């Protein structure tokens, strides 16, 4: 997997674009899931989305897009690059791209608000159980 580059001064903010810091040549889009974070579970006392809630949104998207097949994978490595946070009441758009094969795959999730503000990029390397 390509290494993370330096965090961009101005992250991309349109069309669910990524910063380009983490990409693979053979990526294909699996789909997009819109997630509504829960104010009581996903936000801390300062009103910021917990970092773990970003990862939870990615796992929900993978489960939704891959179905029961996602249970056949074990996570080997997960890396996250955070660009911004989300306000309570905003919805998350989780766009999942995949590369690799059925035995060893890499999922790259681009999280943004539904109005295209880039929030995070999360890359997960998985292998079959």
XYZ file of N, CA and C in Angstrom:
387
model
N 0.835 -1.180 0.000
C 0.000 0.000 0.000
C 0.875 1.236 0.000
N 0.532 2.238 -0.799
C 1.308 3.464 -0.777
C 1.280 4.092 0.611
N 2.367 4.721 0.984
C 2.447 5.366 2.292
C 1.623 6.636 2.301
N 1.206 7.047 3.499
C 0.497 8.307 3.644
C 1.444 9.441 3.307
N 0.970 10.392 2.551
C 1.754 11.591 2.296
C 1.499 12.599 3.398
N 2.077 13.741 3.262
C 1.833 14.803 4.237
C 0.394 15.279 4.107
N -0.179 15.681 5.223
C -1.551 16.166 5.201
C -1.618 17.438 4.354
N -2.564 17.517 3.428
C -2.643 18.679 2.568
C -3.036 19.930 3.353
N -2.571 21.076 2.887
C -2.924 22.338 3.536
C -4.415 22.610 3.381
N -4.963 22.359 2.230
C -6.390 22.523 1.964
C -6.922 21.212 1.408
N -7.604 20.403 2.200
C -8.123 19.137 1.685
C -9.128 19.366 0.567
N -9.216 18.387 -0.319
C -10.196 18.452 -1.393
C -11.588 18.501 -0.789
N -12.524 19.160 -1.467
C -13.839 19.303 -0.853
C -14.993 19.138 -1.824
N -14.746 18.635 -3.021
C -15.852 18.478 -3.946
C -15.909 17.057 -4.487
N -17.104 16.653 -4.854
C -17.321 15.364 -5.500
C -16.745 14.191 -4.707
N -16.762 14.281 -3.405
C -16.214 13.220 -2.560
C -14.770 12.924 -2.941
N -14.045 13.910 -3.380
C -12.658 13.728 -3.800
C -11.782 13.453 -2.596
N -10.738 12.684 -2.802
C -9.797 12.429 -1.726
C -8.647 13.405 -1.842
N -7.800 13.403 -0.854
C -6.625 14.257 -0.898
C -5.578 13.684 -1.829
N -5.773 12.430 -2.259
C -4.795 11.778 -3.114
C -3.648 11.166 -2.326
N -3.704 11.246 -1.007
C -2.619 10.731 -0.180
C -2.573 9.211 -0.198
N -3.707 8.568 -0.431
C -3.754 7.116 -0.392
C -4.641 6.615 -1.517
N -4.035 5.988 -2.507
C -4.791 5.458 -3.636
C -4.136 4.172 -4.122
N -4.878 3.398 -4.871
C -4.362 2.184 -5.504
C -4.743 2.233 -6.975
N -3.913 1.652 -7.821
C -4.142 1.727 -9.261
C -5.371 0.948 -9.718
N -5.662 -0.173 -9.062
C -6.758 -1.026 -9.518
C -8.047 -0.838 -8.723
N -8.256 0.331 -8.146
C -9.462 0.569 -7.344
C -10.729 0.521 -8.193
N -11.753 -0.041 -7.580
C -13.090 -0.032 -8.183
C -14.068 0.393 -7.095
N -15.088 1.098 -7.481
C -16.047 1.601 -6.494
C -17.042 0.517 -6.116
N -17.244 0.335 -4.809
C -18.239 -0.615 -4.316
C -19.583 0.064 -4.087
N -19.568 1.336 -3.738
C -20.809 2.064 -3.514
C -20.659 3.081 -2.400
N -21.781 3.709 -2.073
C -21.806 4.761 -1.058
C -22.964 4.497 -0.108
N -22.730 4.774 1.163
C -23.767 4.654 2.180
C -23.822 5.965 2.952
N -25.018 6.478 3.196
C -25.201 7.666 4.017
C -25.524 7.207 5.436
N -24.789 7.756 6.409
C -24.917 7.365 7.816
C -25.320 8.589 8.629
N -26.287 8.405 9.523
C -26.708 9.458 10.445
C -26.089 9.191 11.811
N -25.031 9.937 12.189
C -24.451 9.735 13.523
C -25.456 10.102 14.617
N -25.422 9.347 15.692
C -26.328 9.569 16.821
C -25.683 10.544 17.804
N -26.356 11.645 18.143
C -25.774 12.619 19.072
C -25.423 12.025 20.435
N -26.161 11.017 20.873
C -25.940 10.434 22.194
C -24.818 9.403 22.228
N -24.504 8.806 21.093
C -23.504 7.745 21.051
C -22.216 8.137 20.342
N -22.313 8.960 19.309
C -21.184 9.201 18.425
C -20.420 10.494 18.689
N -20.935 11.357 19.558
C -20.293 12.640 19.815
C -19.840 12.744 21.263
N -18.726 13.438 21.467
C -18.246 13.657 22.832
C -18.877 14.921 23.421
N -18.504 15.253 24.645
C -19.079 16.411 25.331
C -18.790 17.735 24.650
N -17.731 17.792 23.849
C -17.386 19.019 23.119
C -18.125 19.108 21.787
N -18.946 18.100 21.479
C -19.702 18.108 20.232
C -18.929 17.618 19.026
N -17.810 16.922 19.256
C -17.001 16.390 18.166
C -17.288 14.906 17.985
N -17.329 14.474 16.748
C -17.531 13.058 16.459
C -16.321 12.279 16.951
N -16.564 11.218 17.744
C -15.470 10.375 18.207
C -14.736 9.786 16.999
N -13.403 9.662 17.097
C -12.638 9.058 16.010
C -13.131 7.649 15.714
N -13.475 6.906 16.753
C -13.951 5.537 16.542
C -15.257 5.508 15.755
N -16.044 6.568 15.811
C -17.307 6.607 15.060
C -17.070 6.704 13.563
N -15.950 7.294 13.159
C -15.598 7.298 11.730
C -15.385 5.864 11.257
N -14.637 5.088 12.059
C -14.346 3.694 11.709
C -15.623 2.859 11.733
N -16.485 3.102 12.696
C -17.768 2.392 12.762
C -18.581 2.650 11.493
N -18.582 3.888 11.011
C -19.313 4.217 9.783
C -18.754 3.441 8.591
N -17.433 3.284 8.540
C -16.805 2.517 7.454
C -17.214 1.054 7.545
N -17.156 0.469 8.741
C -17.558 -0.933 8.893
C -19.024 -1.138 8.534
N -19.888 -0.192 8.892
C -21.305 -0.295 8.518
C -21.469 -0.249 6.998
N -20.710 0.633 6.356
C -20.791 0.735 4.901
C -20.321 -0.555 4.237
N -19.214 -1.119 4.727
C -18.730 -2.376 4.159
C -19.754 -3.491 4.361
N -20.353 -3.550 5.538
C -21.368 -4.566 5.817
C -22.555 -4.387 4.872
N -22.967 -3.158 4.672
C -24.094 -2.864 3.784
C -23.761 -3.222 2.330
N -22.562 -2.878 1.882
C -22.200 -3.061 0.475
C -21.746 -4.477 0.148
N -21.119 -5.175 1.103
C -20.622 -6.530 0.855
C -21.526 -7.607 1.425
N -22.404 -7.231 2.331
C -23.284 -8.208 2.961
C -22.506 -9.176 3.822
N -22.974 -10.400 3.890
C -22.363 -11.401 4.767
C -20.919 -11.720 4.382
N -20.532 -11.425 3.139
C -19.137 -11.662 2.731
C -18.157 -10.878 3.598
N -18.576 -9.719 4.104
C -17.654 -8.907 4.900
C -17.255 -9.617 6.187
N -18.079 -10.541 6.660
C -17.746 -11.320 7.850
C -16.666 -12.356 7.609
N -16.314 -12.585 6.344
C -15.277 -13.558 6.008
C -13.876 -12.962 6.045
N -13.758 -11.672 6.327
C -12.467 -10.996 6.310
C -11.996 -10.647 7.716
N -10.694 -10.732 7.908
C -10.058 -10.267 9.147
C -9.263 -9.012 8.813
N -9.322 -8.041 9.683
C -8.578 -6.801 9.469
C -7.120 -7.023 9.834
N -6.217 -6.739 8.898
C -4.774 -6.835 9.160
C -4.210 -5.487 9.570
N -4.575 -4.452 8.829
C -4.057 -3.103 9.085
C -5.159 -2.114 8.744
N -5.265 -1.089 9.572
C -6.209 0.000 9.263
C -5.493 1.311 9.552
N -5.573 2.231 8.583
C -4.961 3.554 8.747
C -6.010 4.604 8.450
N -5.983 5.664 9.229
C -6.956 6.739 9.040
C -6.232 8.072 8.920
N -6.710 8.882 8.002
C -6.213 10.226 7.810
C -7.410 11.154 7.987
N -7.403 11.910 9.075
C -8.536 12.778 9.392
C -8.270 14.186 8.882
N -9.276 14.760 8.230
C -9.165 16.106 7.666
C -10.001 17.123 8.429
N -11.179 16.734 8.874
C -12.104 17.668 9.523
C -13.093 16.874 10.357
N -13.887 17.583 11.140
C -14.919 16.936 11.929
C -16.273 17.312 11.347
N -17.305 16.773 11.925
C -18.664 16.970 11.437
C -19.488 17.569 12.573
N -20.465 18.361 12.226
C -21.351 18.947 13.226
C -22.500 17.992 13.526
N -23.011 18.069 14.765
C -24.192 17.273 15.110
C -25.311 17.616 14.144
N -25.986 16.599 13.679
C -27.069 16.786 12.727
C -26.641 16.586 11.286
N -25.320 16.666 11.014
C -24.837 16.413 9.658
C -24.811 14.915 9.393
N -25.072 14.555 8.167
C -25.018 13.159 7.756
C -23.665 12.877 7.123
N -23.195 11.648 7.266
C -21.932 11.227 6.670
C -22.194 10.454 5.391
N -21.422 10.728 4.382
C -21.432 9.934 3.165
C -20.157 9.100 3.179
N -20.307 7.776 3.092
C -19.162 6.869 3.134
C -19.055 6.184 1.772
N -18.061 6.585 1.005
C -17.820 6.016 -0.323
C -16.711 4.977 -0.189
N -16.991 3.740 -0.598
C -16.036 2.653 -0.416
C -15.499 2.212 -1.773
N -14.170 2.163 -1.848
C -13.479 1.673 -3.040
C -12.674 0.448 -2.642
N -12.460 -0.470 -3.573
C -11.746 -1.706 -3.255
C -10.667 -1.969 -4.291
N -9.604 -2.604 -3.839
C -8.555 -3.089 -4.730
C -8.095 -4.430 -4.184
N -7.371 -5.162 -5.000
C -6.904 -6.478 -4.581
C -7.838 -7.570 -5.081
N -7.709 -8.760 -4.479
C -8.534 -9.899 -4.884
C -9.372 -10.376 -3.715
N -10.041 -11.492 -3.887
C -10.931 -12.008 -2.841
C -10.171 -12.453 -1.591
N -8.929 -12.910 -1.734
C -8.171 -13.392 -0.580
C -7.519 -12.256 0.202
N -7.018 -11.258 -0.488
C -6.362 -10.111 0.132
C -6.897 -8.854 -0.524
N -7.597 -8.058 0.231
C -8.186 -6.871 -0.364
C -7.858 -5.637 0.456
N -8.032 -4.518 -0.184
C -7.834 -3.233 0.465
C -9.085 -2.410 0.198
N -9.689 -1.916 1.248
C -10.852 -1.041 1.111
C -10.444 0.361 1.514
N -10.715 1.322 0.658
C -10.454 2.720 0.980
C -11.789 3.420 1.072
N -12.061 4.011 2.195
C -13.318 4.721 2.415
C -13.034 6.210 2.474
N -13.825 6.960 1.748
C -13.741 8.409 1.765
C -14.995 8.900 2.471
N -14.807 9.523 3.621
C -15.930 10.032 4.395
C -16.056 11.524 4.165
N -17.267 11.945 3.883
C -17.538 13.362 3.684
C -18.926 13.653 4.215
N -19.241 14.934 4.304
C -20.619 15.290 4.603
C -21.381 15.148 3.299
N -22.701 15.129 3.367
C -23.479 14.971 2.139
C -23.326 16.179 1.223
N -22.824 17.306 1.750
C -22.550 18.458 0.885
C -21.081 18.510 0.476
N -20.381 17.368 0.552
C -19.049 17.137 -0.007
C -17.870 17.728 0.749
N -17.984 18.000 2.029
C -16.831 18.427 2.825
C -16.055 17.175 3.220
N -14.797 17.059 2.786
C -13.981 15.890 3.075
C -13.665 15.819 4.562
N -13.952 14.670 5.175
C -13.749 14.482 6.611
C -12.590 13.545 6.916
N -12.518 12.419 6.200
C -11.491 11.418 6.516
C -11.335 10.445 5.364
N -10.168 9.820 5.333
C -9.899 8.701 4.432
C -9.402 7.558 5.312
N -10.031 6.412 5.179
C -9.670 5.271 6.008
C -9.382 4.090 5.090
N -8.193 3.521 5.243
C -7.773 2.384 4.422
C -7.671 1.161 5.316
N -8.299 0.080 4.875
C -8.320 -1.156 5.636
C -7.802 -2.292 4.757
N -6.746 -2.978 5.214
C -6.257 -4.168 4.533
C -6.869 -5.377 5.225
N -7.460 -6.257 4.432
C -8.129 -7.433 4.985
C -7.677 -8.707 4.262
N -7.750 -9.814 4.977
C -7.499 -11.127 4.394
C -8.671 -12.034 4.770
N -8.866 -13.056 3.967
C -9.960 -13.993 4.288
C -9.555 -14.855 5.469
N -10.573 -15.254 6.219
C -10.340 -16.100 7.408
C -10.065 -17.529 6.998
